[in-house]
CSV table of C-alpha atoms in Angstrom, one decimal:
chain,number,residue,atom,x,y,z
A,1,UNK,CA,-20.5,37.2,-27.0
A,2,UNK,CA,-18.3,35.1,-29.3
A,3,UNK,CA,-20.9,35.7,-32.2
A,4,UNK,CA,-20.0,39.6,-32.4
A,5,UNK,CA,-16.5,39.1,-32.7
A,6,UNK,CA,-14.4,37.8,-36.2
A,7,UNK,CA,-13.2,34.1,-36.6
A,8,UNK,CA,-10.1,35.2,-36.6
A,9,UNK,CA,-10.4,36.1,-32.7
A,10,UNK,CA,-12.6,34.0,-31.9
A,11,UNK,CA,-10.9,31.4,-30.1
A,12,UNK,CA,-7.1,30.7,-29.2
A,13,UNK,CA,-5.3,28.7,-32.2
A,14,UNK,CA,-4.2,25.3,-31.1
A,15,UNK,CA,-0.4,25.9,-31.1
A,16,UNK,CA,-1.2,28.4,-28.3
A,17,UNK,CA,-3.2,26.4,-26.6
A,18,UNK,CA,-0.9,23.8,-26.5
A,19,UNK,CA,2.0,26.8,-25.3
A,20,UNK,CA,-0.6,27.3,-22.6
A,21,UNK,CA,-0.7,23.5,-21.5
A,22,UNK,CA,3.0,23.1,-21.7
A,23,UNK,CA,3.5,26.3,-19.3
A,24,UNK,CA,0.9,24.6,-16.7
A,25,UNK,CA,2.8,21.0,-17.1
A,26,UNK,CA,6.0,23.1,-16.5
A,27,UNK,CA,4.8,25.3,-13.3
A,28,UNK,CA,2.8,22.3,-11.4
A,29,UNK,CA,1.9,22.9,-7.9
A,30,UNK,CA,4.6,20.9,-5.7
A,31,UNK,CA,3.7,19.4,-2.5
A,32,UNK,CA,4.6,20.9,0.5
A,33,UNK,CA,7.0,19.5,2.8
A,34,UNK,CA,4.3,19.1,5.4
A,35,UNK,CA,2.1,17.4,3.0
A,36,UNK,CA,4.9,14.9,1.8
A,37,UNK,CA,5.6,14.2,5.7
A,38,UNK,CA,2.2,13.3,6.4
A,39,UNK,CA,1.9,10.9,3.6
A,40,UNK,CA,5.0,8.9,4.6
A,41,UNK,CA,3.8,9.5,8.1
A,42,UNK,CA,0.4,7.8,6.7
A,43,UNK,CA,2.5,4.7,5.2
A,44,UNK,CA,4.8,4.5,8.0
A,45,UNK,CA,2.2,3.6,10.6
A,46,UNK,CA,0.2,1.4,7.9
A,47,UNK,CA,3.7,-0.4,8.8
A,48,UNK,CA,3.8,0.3,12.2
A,49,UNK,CA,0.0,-1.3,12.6
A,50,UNK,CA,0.6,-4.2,10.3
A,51,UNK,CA,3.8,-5.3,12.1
A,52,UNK,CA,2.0,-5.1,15.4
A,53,UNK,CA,-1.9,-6.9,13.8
A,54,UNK,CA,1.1,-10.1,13.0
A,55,UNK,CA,2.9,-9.8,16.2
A,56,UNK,CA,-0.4,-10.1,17.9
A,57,UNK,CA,-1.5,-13.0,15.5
A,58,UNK,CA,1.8,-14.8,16.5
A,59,UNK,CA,1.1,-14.2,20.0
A,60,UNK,CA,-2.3,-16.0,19.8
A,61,UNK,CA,-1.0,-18.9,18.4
A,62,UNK,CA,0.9,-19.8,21.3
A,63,UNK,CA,0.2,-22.1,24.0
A,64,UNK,CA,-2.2,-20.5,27.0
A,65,UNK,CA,-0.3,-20.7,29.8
A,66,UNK,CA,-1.1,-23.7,31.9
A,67,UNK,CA,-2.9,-24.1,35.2
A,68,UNK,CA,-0.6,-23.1,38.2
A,69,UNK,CA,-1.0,-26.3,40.4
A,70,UNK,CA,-0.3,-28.5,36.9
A,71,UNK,CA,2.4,-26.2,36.3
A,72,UNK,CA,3.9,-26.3,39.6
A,73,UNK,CA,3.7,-30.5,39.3
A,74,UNK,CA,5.6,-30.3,36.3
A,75,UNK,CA,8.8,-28.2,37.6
A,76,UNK,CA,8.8,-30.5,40.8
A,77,UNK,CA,9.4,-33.7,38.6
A,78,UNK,CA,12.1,-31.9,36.9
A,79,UNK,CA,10.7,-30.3,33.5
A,80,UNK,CA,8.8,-30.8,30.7
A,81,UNK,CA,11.6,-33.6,29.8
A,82,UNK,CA,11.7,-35.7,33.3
A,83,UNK,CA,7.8,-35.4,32.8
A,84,UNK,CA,7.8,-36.9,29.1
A,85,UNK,CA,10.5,-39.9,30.4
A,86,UNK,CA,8.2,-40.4,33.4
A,87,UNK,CA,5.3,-41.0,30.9
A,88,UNK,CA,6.6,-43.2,28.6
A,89,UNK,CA,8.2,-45.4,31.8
A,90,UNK,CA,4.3,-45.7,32.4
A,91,UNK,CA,3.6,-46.5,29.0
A,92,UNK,CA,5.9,-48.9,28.5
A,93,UNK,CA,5.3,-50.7,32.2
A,94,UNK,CA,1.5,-51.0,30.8
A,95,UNK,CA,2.5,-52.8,27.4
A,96,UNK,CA,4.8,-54.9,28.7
A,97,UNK,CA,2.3,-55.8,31.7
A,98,UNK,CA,-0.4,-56.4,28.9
A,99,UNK,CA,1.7,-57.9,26.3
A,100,UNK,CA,4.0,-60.3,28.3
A,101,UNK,CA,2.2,-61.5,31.2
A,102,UNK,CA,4.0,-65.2,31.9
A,103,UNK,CA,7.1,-63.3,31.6
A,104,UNK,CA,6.5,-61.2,34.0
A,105,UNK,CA,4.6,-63.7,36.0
A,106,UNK,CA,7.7,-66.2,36.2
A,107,UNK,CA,10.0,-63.2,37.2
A,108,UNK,CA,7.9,-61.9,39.6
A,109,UNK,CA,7.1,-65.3,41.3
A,110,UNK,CA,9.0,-66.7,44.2
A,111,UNK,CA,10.3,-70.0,42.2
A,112,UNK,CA,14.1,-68.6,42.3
A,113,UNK,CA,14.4,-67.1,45.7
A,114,UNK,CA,17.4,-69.6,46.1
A,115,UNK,CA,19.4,-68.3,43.5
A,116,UNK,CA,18.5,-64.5,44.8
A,117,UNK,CA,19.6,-65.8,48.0
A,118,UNK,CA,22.7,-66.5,46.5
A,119,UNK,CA,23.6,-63.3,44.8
A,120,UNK,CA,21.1,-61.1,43.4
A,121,UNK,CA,23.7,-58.7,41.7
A,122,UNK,CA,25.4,-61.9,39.8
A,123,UNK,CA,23.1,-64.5,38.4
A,124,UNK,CA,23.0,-62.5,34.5
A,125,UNK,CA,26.5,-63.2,34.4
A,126,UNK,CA,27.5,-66.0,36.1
A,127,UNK,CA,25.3,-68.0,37.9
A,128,UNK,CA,23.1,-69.4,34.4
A,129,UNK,CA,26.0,-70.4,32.9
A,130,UNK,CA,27.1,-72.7,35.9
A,131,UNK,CA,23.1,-74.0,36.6
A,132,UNK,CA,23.5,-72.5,40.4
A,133,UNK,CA,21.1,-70.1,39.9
A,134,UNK,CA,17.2,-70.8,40.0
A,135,UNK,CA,16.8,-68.6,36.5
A,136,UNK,CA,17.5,-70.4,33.6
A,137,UNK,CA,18.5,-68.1,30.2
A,138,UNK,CA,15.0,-68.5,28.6
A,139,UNK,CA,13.7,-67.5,31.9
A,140,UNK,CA,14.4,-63.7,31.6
A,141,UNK,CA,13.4,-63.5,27.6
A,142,UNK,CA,10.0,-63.2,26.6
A,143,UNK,CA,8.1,-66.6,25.7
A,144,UNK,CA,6.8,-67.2,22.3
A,145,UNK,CA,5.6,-70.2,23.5
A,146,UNK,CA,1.9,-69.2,24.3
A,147,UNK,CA,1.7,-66.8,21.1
A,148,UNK,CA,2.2,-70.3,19.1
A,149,UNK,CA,0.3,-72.2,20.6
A,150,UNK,CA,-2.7,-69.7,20.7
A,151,UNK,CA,-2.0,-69.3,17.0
B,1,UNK,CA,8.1,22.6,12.2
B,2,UNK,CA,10.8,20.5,12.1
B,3,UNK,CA,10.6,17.7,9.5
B,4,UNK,CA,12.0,14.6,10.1
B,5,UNK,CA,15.6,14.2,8.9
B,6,UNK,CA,14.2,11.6,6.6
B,7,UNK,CA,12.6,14.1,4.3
B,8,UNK,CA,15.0,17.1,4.8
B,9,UNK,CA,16.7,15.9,1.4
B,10,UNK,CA,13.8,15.8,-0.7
B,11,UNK,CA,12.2,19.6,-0.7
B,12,UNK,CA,13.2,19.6,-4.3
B,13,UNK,CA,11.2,17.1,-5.3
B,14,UNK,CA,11.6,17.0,-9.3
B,15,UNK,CA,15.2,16.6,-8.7
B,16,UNK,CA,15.8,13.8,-7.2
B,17,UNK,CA,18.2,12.1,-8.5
B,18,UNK,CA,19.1,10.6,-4.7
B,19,UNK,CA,16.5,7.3,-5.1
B,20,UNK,CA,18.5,4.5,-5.4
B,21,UNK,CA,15.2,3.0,-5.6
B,22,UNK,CA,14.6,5.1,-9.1
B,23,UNK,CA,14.8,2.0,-11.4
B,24,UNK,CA,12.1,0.2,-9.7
B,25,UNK,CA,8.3,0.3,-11.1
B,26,UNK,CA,5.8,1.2,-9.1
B,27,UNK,CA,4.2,-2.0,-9.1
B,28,UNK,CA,7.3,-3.5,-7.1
B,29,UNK,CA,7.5,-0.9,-4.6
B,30,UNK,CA,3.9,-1.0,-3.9
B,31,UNK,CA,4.3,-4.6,-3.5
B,32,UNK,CA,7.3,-4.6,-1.2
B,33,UNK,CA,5.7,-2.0,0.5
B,34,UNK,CA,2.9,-4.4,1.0
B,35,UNK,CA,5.6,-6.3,2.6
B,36,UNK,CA,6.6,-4.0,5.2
B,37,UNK,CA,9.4,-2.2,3.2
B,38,UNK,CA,9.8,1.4,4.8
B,39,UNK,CA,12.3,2.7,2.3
B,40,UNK,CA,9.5,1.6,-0.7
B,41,UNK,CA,6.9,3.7,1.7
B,42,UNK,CA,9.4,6.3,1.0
B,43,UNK,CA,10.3,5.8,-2.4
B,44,UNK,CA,6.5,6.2,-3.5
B,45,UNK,CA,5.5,9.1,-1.6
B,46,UNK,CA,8.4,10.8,-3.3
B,47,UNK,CA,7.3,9.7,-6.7
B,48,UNK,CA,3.4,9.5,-6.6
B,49,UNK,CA,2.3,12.4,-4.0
B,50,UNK,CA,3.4,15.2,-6.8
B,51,UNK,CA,1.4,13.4,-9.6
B,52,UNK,CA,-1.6,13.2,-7.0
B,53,UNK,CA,-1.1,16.8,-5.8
B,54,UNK,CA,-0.4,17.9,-9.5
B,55,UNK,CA,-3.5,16.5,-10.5
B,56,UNK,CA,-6.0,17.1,-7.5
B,57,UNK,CA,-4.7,20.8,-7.9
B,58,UNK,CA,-6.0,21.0,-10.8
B,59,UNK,CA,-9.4,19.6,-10.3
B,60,UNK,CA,-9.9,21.8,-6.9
B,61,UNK,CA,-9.3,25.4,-6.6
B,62,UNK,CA,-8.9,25.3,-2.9
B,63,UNK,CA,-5.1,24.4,-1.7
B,64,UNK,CA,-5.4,23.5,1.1
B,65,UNK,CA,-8.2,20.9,0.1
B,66,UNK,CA,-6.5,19.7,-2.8
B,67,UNK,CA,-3.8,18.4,-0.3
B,68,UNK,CA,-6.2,16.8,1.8
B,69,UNK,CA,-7.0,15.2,-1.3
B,70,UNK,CA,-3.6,13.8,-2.1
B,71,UNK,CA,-3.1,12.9,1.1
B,72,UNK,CA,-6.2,10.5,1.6
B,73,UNK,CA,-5.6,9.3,-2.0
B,74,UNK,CA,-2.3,7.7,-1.1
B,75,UNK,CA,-3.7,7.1,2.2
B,76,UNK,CA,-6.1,4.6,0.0
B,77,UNK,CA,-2.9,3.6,-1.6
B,78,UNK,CA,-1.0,2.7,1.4
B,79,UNK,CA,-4.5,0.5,2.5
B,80,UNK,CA,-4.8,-1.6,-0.3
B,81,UNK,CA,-0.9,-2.3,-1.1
B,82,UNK,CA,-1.0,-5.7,0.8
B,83,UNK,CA,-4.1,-7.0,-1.7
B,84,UNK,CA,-2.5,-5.4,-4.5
B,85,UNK,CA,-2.9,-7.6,-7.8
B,86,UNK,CA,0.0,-7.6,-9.9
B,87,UNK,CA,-0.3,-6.8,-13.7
B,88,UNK,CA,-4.3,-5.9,-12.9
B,89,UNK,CA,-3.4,-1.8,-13.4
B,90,UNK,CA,-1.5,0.7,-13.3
B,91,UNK,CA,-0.5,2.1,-9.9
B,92,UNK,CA,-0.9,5.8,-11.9
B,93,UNK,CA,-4.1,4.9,-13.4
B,94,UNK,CA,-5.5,4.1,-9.9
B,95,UNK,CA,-4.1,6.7,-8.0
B,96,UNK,CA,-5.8,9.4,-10.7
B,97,UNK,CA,-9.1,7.2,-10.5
B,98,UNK,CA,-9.0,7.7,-6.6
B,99,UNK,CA,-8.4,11.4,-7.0
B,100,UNK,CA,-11.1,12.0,-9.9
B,101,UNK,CA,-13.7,10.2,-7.6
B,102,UNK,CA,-12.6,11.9,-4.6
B,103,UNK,CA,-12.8,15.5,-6.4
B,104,UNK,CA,-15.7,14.9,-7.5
B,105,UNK,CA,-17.1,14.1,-4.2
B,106,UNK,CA,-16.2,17.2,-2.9
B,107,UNK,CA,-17.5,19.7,-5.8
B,108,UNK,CA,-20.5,18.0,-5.6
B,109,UNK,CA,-20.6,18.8,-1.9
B,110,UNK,CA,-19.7,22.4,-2.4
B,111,UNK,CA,-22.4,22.8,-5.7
B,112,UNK,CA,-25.3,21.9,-2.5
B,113,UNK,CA,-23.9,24.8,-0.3
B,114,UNK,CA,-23.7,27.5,-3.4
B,115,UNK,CA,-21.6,28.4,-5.8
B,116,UNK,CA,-21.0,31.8,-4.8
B,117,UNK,CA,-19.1,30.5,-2.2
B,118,UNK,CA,-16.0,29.1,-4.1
B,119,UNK,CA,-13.5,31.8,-4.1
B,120,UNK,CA,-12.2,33.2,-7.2
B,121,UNK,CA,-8.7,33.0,-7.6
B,122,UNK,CA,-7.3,36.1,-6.8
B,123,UNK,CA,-6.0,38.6,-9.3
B,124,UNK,CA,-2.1,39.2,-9.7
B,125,UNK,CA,-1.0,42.2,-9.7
B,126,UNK,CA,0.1,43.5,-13.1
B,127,UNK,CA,4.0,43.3,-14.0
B,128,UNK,CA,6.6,43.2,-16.5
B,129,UNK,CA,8.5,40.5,-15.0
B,130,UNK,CA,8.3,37.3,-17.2
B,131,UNK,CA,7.4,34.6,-14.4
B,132,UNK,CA,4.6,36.9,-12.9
B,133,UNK,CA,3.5,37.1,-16.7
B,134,UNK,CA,3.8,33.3,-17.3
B,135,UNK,CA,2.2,32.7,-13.5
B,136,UNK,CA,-0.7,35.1,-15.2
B,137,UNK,CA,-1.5,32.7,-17.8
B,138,UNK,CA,-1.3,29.5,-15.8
B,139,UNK,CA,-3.6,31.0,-13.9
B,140,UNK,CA,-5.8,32.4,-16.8
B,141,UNK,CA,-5.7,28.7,-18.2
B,142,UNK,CA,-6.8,27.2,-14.4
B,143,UNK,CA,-9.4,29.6,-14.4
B,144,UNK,CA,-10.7,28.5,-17.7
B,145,UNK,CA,-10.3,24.8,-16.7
B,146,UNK,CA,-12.2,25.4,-13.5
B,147,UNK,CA,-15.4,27.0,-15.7
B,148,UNK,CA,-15.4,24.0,-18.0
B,149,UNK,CA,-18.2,20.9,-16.2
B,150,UNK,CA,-16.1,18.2,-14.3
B,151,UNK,CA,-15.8,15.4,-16.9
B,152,UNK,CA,-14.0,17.8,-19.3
B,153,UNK,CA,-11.9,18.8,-17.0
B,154,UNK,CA,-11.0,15.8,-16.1
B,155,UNK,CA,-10.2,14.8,-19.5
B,156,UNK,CA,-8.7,18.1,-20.7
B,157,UNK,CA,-6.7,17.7,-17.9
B,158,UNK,CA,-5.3,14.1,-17.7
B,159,UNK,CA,-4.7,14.3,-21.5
B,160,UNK,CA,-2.9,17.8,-21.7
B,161,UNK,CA,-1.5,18.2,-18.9
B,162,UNK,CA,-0.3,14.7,-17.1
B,163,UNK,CA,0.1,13.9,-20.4
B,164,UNK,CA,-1.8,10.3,-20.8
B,165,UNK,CA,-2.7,8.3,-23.6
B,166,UNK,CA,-6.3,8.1,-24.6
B,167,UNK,CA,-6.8,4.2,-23.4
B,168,UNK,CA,-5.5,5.3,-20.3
B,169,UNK,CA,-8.1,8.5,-19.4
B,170,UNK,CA,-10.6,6.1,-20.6
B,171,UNK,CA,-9.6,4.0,-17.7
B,172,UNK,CA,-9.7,6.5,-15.0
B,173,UNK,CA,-12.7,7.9,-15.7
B,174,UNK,CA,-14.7,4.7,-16.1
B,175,UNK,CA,-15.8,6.0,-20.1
B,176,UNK,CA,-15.4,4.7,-23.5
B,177,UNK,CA,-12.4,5.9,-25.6
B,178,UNK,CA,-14.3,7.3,-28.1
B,179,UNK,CA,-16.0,9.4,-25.1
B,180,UNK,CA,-12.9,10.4,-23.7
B,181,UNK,CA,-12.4,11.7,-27.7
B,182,UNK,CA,-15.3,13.5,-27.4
B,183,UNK,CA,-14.6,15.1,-23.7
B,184,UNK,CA,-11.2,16.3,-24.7
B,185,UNK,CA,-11.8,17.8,-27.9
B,186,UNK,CA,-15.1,19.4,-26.5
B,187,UNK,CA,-13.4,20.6,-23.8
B,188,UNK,CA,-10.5,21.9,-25.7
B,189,UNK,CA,-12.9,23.9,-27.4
B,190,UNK,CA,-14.4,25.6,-24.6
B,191,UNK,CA,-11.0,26.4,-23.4
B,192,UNK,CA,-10.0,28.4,-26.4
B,193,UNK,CA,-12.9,30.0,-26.2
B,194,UNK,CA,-13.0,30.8,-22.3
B,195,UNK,CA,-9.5,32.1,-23.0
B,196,UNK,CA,-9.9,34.0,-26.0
B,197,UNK,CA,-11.1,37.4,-24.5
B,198,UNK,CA,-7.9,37.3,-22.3
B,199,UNK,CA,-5.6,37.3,-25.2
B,200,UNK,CA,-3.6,40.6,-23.7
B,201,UNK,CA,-3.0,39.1,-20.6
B,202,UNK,CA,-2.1,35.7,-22.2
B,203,UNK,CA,0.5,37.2,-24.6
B,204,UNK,CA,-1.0,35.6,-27.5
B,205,UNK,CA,-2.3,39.1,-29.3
B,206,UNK,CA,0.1,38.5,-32.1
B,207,UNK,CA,-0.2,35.1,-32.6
B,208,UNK,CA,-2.8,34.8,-35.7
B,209,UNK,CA,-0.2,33.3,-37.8
């Protein structure tokens, strides 16, 4: 069709063209307010999800609950607390039963029951320092003695 | 429908000088977004969804569809915000990208069931009054657009009318810059041409000069 008519008619000039392109910039379709609510609807539950997906993580990275009966032993000795003293008592008791033995052996033997008779309460203070007692000082600290010789 | 008081403010959405967010690119709002920031999710829909609509309007003759359009292209916006890389691209240049391919999709699913099918715009009513006469040629010129094949639309319409730089087109639409050269002058062409034989309507019958 464009073969029957002049050059001159032909096609739109550029200047007009570019009129054209600057009316369509100016008159853009605008969103509607139902479209522009559904988008931030969109984003807001992204959010939403997202902020529950970590909560869960969170969640799951706690400690199970435990075992009724082991909870239940727990809160009768007092708490997590009573149960962690109670523990390291044990501890303790073991290392020094391992470690020290004459020690404890010498305490624990009935050598001194005459200066227990005497007063059970007083011998730390009193009764070492005077010779009543059956305990001597180097009697209630730990002996070297065997670790040297051993050595 | 009641909209939520949130967006009652912004109907007028090209003036919107109530952002206090306005400053901010849209890098960091994506990216604080990302971070769970509600009044970025905000700040973006008001500033991208009428560049997405603006665009996918133009691509699509169908409305309604070219909402659907924005709205799962910002959807795909909102998805990828927490991996967003900084400095990688543009959060425009995406967004168009999205809507091109998306577009695309769906006038190639409408070419299988026919073109017959796709509704001509209607026709407006004749009238003296200046914006029906302007409203003619915008729709003279979409007409035209919609007759020219997709990539030249594409081009024709990310140069002229959102107004980006060649580099740019050539990165939404995946092409070479000299290609994108090509596309919009060819394109050009065939608009002038598709418009010429509505020169009475467009307003243009003295303009020879």
């Amino acid at each position: 069709m464009t073969d029957r008519n002049d050059k001159r008619t032909k096609e739109l000039t550029d200047s007009s063209l570019d009129a054209l392109f600057a009316e369509a910039r100016e008159a853009a379709p605008q969103p509607s307010g139902n479209l522009m609510a559904r988008v931030l609807a969109d984003a807001e539950g992204m959010i939403a999800t997202r902020e529950a997906e970590e909560a869960a993580r969170i969640q799951a990275l706690r400690p199970k609950q435990r075992h009724p009966i082991v909870a239940a032993m727990v809160a009768a000795l007092g708490g997590w607390r009573a149960v962690a003293g109670l523990a390291t008592a044990g501890v303790a008791g073991l290392a020094i039963g391992l470690g020290a033995p004459m020690t404890v052996t010498t305490l624990a033997t009935g050598g001194y029951t005459d200066g227990y008779a005497d007063g059970a309460m007083s011998y730390e203070t009193t009764s070492y320092a005077t010779g009543e007692s059956g305990y001597a000082l180097d009697d209630l600290v730990p002996s070297f003695y065997d670790l040297a010789s051993e050595g | 429908m009641d909209l939520p008081a949130r967006l009652r403010y912004a109907d007028p959405v090209m003036t919107m000088p109530f952002d206090a967010l306005n400053d901010v690119s849209d890098e960091a709002l994506l990216i604080s977004f990302g971070n769970g920031d509600r009044a970025a999710a905000r700040a973006l829909t008001m500033r991208l969804t009428p560049k997405v609509l603006g665009y996918s309007a133009r691509l699509l003759k169908d409305r309604a569809e070219a909402e659907d359009v924005a709205q799962e292209a910002m959807l795909r916006l909102w998805r990828i915000a927490p991996e967003w890389r900084q400095g990688e691209a543009k959060v425009t240049t995406w967004l168009y990208r999205v809507v091109t391919n998306l577009c695309t999709d769906r006038l190639r699913k409408k070419r299988g069931k026919g073109l017959d099918e796709i509704a001509e715009p209607e026709d407006e009513r004749p009238s003296q009054d200046a914006v029906l006469m302007q409203r003619q040629r915008v729709d003279a010129l979409q007409a035209a657009l919609d007759s020219l094949p997709d990539r030249q639309r594409e081009a024709v319409v990310l140069r002229h009318i959102e107004g980006l730089g060649n580099p740019e087109i050539a990165e939404v639409l995946d092409i070479s810059v000299e290609a994108v050269e090509s596309l919009t002058a060819r394109g050009k062409r065939a608009l002038a041409k598709a418009l010429a034989s509505q020169r009475e309507i467009l307003g243009f019958e003295n303009d020879g000069s």
